[in-house]
mmCIF file of C-alpha atoms in Angstrom:
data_model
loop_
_atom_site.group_PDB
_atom_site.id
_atom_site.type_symbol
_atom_site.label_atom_id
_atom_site.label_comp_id
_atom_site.label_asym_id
_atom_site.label_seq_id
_atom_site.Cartn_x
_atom_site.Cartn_y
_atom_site.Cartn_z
ATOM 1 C CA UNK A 1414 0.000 0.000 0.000
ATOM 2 C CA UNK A 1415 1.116 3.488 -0.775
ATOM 3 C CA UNK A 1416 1.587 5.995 1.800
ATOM 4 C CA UNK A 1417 0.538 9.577 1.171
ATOM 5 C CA UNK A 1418 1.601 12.014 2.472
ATOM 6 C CA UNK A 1419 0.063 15.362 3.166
ATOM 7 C CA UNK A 1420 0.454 18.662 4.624
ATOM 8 C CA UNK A 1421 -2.879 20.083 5.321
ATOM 9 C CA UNK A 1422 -1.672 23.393 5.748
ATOM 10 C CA UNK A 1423 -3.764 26.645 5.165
ATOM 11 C CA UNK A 1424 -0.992 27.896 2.391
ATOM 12 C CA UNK A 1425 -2.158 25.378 -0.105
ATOM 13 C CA UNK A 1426 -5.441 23.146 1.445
ATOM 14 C CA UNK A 1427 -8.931 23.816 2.343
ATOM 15 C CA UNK A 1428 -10.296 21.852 5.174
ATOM 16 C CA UNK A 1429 -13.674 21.026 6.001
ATOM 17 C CA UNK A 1430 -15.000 18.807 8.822
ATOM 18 C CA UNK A 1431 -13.853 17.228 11.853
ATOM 19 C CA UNK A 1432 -10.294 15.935 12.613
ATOM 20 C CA UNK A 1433 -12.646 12.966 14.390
ATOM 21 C CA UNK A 1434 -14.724 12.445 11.264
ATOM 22 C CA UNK A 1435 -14.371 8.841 10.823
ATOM 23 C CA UNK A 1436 -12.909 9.215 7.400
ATOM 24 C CA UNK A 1437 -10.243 11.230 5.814
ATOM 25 C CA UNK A 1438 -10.315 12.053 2.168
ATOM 26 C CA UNK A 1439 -7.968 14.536 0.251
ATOM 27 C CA UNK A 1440 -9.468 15.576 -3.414
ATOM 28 C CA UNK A 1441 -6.675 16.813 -5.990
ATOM 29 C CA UNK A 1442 -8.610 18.801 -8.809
ATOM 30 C CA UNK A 1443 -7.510 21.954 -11.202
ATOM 31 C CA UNK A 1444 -10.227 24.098 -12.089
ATOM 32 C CA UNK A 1445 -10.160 24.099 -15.877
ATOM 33 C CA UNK A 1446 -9.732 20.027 -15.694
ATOM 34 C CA UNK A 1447 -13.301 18.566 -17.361
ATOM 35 C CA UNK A 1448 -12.768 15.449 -15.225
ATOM 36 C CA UNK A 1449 -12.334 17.337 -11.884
ATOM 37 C CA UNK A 1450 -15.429 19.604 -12.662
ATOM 38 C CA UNK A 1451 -17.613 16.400 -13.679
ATOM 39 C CA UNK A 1452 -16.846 14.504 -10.441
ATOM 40 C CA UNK A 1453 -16.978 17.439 -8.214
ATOM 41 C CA UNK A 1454 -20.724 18.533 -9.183
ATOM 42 C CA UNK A 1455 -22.133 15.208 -9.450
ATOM 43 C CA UNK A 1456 -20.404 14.807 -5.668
ATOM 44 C CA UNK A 1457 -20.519 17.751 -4.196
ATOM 45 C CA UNK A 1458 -23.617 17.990 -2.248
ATOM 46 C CA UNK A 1459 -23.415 14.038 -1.175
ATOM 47 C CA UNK A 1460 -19.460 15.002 -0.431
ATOM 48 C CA UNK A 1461 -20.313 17.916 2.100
ATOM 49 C CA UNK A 1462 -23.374 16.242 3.018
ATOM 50 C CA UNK A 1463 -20.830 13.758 4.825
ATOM 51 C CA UNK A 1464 -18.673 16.391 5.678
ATOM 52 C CA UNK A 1465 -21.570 18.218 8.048
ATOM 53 C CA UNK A 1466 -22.538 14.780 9.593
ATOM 54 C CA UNK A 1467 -18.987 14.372 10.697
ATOM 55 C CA UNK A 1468 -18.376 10.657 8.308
ATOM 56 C CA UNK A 1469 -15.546 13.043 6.129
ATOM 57 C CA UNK A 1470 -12.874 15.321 6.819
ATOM 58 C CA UNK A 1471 -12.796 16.657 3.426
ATOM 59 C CA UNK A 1472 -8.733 18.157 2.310
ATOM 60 C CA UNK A 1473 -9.191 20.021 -0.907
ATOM 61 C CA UNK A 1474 -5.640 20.460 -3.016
ATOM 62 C CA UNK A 1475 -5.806 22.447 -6.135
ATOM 63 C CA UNK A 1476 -3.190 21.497 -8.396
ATOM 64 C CA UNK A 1477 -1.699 23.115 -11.761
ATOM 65 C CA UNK A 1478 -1.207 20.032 -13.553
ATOM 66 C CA UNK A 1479 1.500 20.946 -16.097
ATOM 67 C CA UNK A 1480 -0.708 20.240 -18.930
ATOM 68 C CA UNK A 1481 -1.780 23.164 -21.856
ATOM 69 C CA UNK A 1482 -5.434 22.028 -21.611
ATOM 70 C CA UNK A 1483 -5.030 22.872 -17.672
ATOM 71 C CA UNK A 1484 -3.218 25.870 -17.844
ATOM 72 C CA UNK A 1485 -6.055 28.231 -17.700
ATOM 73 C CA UNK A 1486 -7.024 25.848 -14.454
ATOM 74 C CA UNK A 1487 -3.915 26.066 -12.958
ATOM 75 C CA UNK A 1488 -4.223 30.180 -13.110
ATOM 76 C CA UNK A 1489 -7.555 30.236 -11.391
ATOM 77 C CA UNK A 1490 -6.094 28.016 -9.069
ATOM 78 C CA UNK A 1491 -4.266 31.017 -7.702
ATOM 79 C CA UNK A 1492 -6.848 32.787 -7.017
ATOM 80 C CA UNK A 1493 -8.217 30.491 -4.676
ATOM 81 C CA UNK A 1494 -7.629 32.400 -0.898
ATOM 82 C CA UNK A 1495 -7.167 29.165 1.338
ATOM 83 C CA UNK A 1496 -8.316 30.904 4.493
ATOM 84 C CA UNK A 1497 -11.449 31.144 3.255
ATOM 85 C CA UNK A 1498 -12.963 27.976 2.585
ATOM 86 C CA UNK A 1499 -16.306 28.544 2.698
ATOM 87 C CA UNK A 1500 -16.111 31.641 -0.066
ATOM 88 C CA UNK A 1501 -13.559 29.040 -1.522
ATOM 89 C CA UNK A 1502 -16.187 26.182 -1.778
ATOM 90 C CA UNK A 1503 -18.759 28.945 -3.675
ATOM 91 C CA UNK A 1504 -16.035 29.892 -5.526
ATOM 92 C CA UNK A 1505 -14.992 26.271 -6.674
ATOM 93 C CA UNK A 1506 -18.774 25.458 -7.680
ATOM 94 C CA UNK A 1507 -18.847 28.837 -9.538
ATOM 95 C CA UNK A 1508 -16.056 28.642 -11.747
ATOM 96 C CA UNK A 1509 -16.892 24.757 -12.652
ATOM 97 C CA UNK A 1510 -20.202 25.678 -13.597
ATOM 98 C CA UNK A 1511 -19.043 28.361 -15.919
ATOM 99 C CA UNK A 1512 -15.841 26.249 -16.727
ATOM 100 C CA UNK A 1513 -16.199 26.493 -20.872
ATOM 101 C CA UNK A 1514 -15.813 30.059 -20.169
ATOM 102 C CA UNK A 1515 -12.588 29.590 -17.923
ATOM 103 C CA UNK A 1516 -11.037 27.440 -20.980
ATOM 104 C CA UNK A 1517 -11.599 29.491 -23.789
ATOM 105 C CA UNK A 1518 -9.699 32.264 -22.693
ATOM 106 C CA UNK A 1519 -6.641 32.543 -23.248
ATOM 107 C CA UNK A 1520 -4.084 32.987 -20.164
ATOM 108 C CA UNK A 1521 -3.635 36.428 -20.106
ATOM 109 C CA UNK A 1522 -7.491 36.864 -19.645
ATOM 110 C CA UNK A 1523 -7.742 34.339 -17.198
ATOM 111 C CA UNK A 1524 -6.477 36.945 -13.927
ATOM 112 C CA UNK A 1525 -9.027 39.511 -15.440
ATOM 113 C CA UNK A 1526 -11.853 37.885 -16.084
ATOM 114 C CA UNK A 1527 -11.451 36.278 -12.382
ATOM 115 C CA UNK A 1528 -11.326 39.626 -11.217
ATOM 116 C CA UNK A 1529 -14.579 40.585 -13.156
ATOM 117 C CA UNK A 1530 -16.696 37.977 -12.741
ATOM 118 C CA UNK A 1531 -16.360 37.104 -9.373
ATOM 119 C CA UNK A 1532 -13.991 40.151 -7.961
ATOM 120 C CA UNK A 1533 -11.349 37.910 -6.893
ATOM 121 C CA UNK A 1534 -7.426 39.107 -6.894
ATOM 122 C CA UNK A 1535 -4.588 36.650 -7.285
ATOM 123 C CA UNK A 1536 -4.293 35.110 -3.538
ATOM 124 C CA UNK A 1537 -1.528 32.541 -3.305
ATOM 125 C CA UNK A 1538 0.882 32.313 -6.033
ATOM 126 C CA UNK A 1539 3.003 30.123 -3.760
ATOM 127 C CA UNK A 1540 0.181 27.208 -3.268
ATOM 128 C CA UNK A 1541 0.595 25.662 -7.094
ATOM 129 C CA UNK A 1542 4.340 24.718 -6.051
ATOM 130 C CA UNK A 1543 3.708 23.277 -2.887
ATOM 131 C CA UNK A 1544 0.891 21.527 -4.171
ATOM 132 C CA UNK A 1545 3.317 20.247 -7.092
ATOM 133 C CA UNK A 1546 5.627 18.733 -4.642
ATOM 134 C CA UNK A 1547 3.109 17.066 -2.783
ATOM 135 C CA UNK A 1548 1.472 15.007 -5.989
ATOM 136 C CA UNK A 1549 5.209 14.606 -7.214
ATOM 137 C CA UNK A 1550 6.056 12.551 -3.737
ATOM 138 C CA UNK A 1551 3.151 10.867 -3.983
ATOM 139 C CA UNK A 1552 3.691 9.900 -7.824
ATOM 140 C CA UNK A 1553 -0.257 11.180 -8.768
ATOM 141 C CA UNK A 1554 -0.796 11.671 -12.439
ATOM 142 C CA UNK A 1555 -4.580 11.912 -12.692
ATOM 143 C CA UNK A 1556 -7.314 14.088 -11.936
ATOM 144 C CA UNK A 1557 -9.000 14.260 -10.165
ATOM 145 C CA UNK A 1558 -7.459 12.027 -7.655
ATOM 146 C CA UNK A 1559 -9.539 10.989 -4.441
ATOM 147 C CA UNK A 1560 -7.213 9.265 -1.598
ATOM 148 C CA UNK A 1561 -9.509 8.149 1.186
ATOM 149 C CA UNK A 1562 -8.433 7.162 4.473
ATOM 150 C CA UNK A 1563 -4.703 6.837 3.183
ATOM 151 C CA UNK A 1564 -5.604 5.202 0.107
ATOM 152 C CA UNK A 1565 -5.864 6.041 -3.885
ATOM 153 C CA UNK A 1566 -9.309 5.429 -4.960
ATOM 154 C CA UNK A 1567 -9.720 5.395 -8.832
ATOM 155 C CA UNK A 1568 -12.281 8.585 -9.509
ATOM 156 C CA UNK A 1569 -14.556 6.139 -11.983
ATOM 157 C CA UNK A 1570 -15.154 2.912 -9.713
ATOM 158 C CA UNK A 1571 -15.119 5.533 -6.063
ATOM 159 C CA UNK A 1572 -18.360 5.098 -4.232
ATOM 160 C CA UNK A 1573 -19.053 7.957 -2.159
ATOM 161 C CA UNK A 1574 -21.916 7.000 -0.666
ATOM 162 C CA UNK A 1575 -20.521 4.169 0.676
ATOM 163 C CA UNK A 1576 -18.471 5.897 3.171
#
């Protein structure tokens, strides 16, 4: 079994739940990733759902996959302030419902168009590169990834409901 790994530091995580929920599950997503905005709205109520009943401590990583399709992701990403997590959370369900918009920009209208629509200002530059270390170490390649309760679960077979 793999180990993981994680700082759950404010710099670069949002937290939500217990530390006694009786699981632990970290979610790795970018924001222009398709796959990471399909999973997280088909999941998202059922995921904080768990979350407020105390079954999840929920670790959110947001990660700028060095991928062109992601790049735009990888910018909003930044903008992300990680002492906020509840304006984060809004933020995250915002930008991956109006995701097609995020990726046809092109990068230099990413930062403004943030600002616009949702009046946000580039938070934590420093958060991509921590995150980036972390996934390195712990050799993830796909998004989204979902470790629960130390262990990589594979985002098609992963039944949330089950925890």
């Amino acid at each position: 079994m793999t180990q993981y790994i994680w700082k759950f530091q404010e710099l670069n995580t949002l937290n939500y739940g217990s530390a006694h929920a009786t699981h632990d599950v970290t979610l790795i997503i970018n924001l222009g990733c398709p796959d990471s905005r399909a999973w997280y709205l088909k999941n998202e109520p059922l995921l904080f759902g768990k979350v407020a009943n105390g079954n999840i401590q929920l670790h959110i990583k947001l990660w700028d996959k060095p991928v062109d399709d992601l790049k735009n992701g990888g910018i909003a990403d930044q903008y992300i302030d990680y002492h906020q997590p509840q304006q984060a959370r809004d933020l995250i369900h915002n930008i991956f419902t109006d995701q097609a918009k995020l990726n046809q920009l092109s990068p230099a209208q990413v930062g403004p168009y943030l600002t616009q629509t949702y009046g946000l200002t580039q938070a934590n530059a420093s958060a991509s590169k921590l995150t980036a270390n972390e996934v390195a170490s712990a050799r993830i390649t796909n998004l989204p990834s979902i470790i629960v309760d130390n262990q990589f679960q594979p985002e098609e077979s992963f039944d949330l409901s089950a925890l």
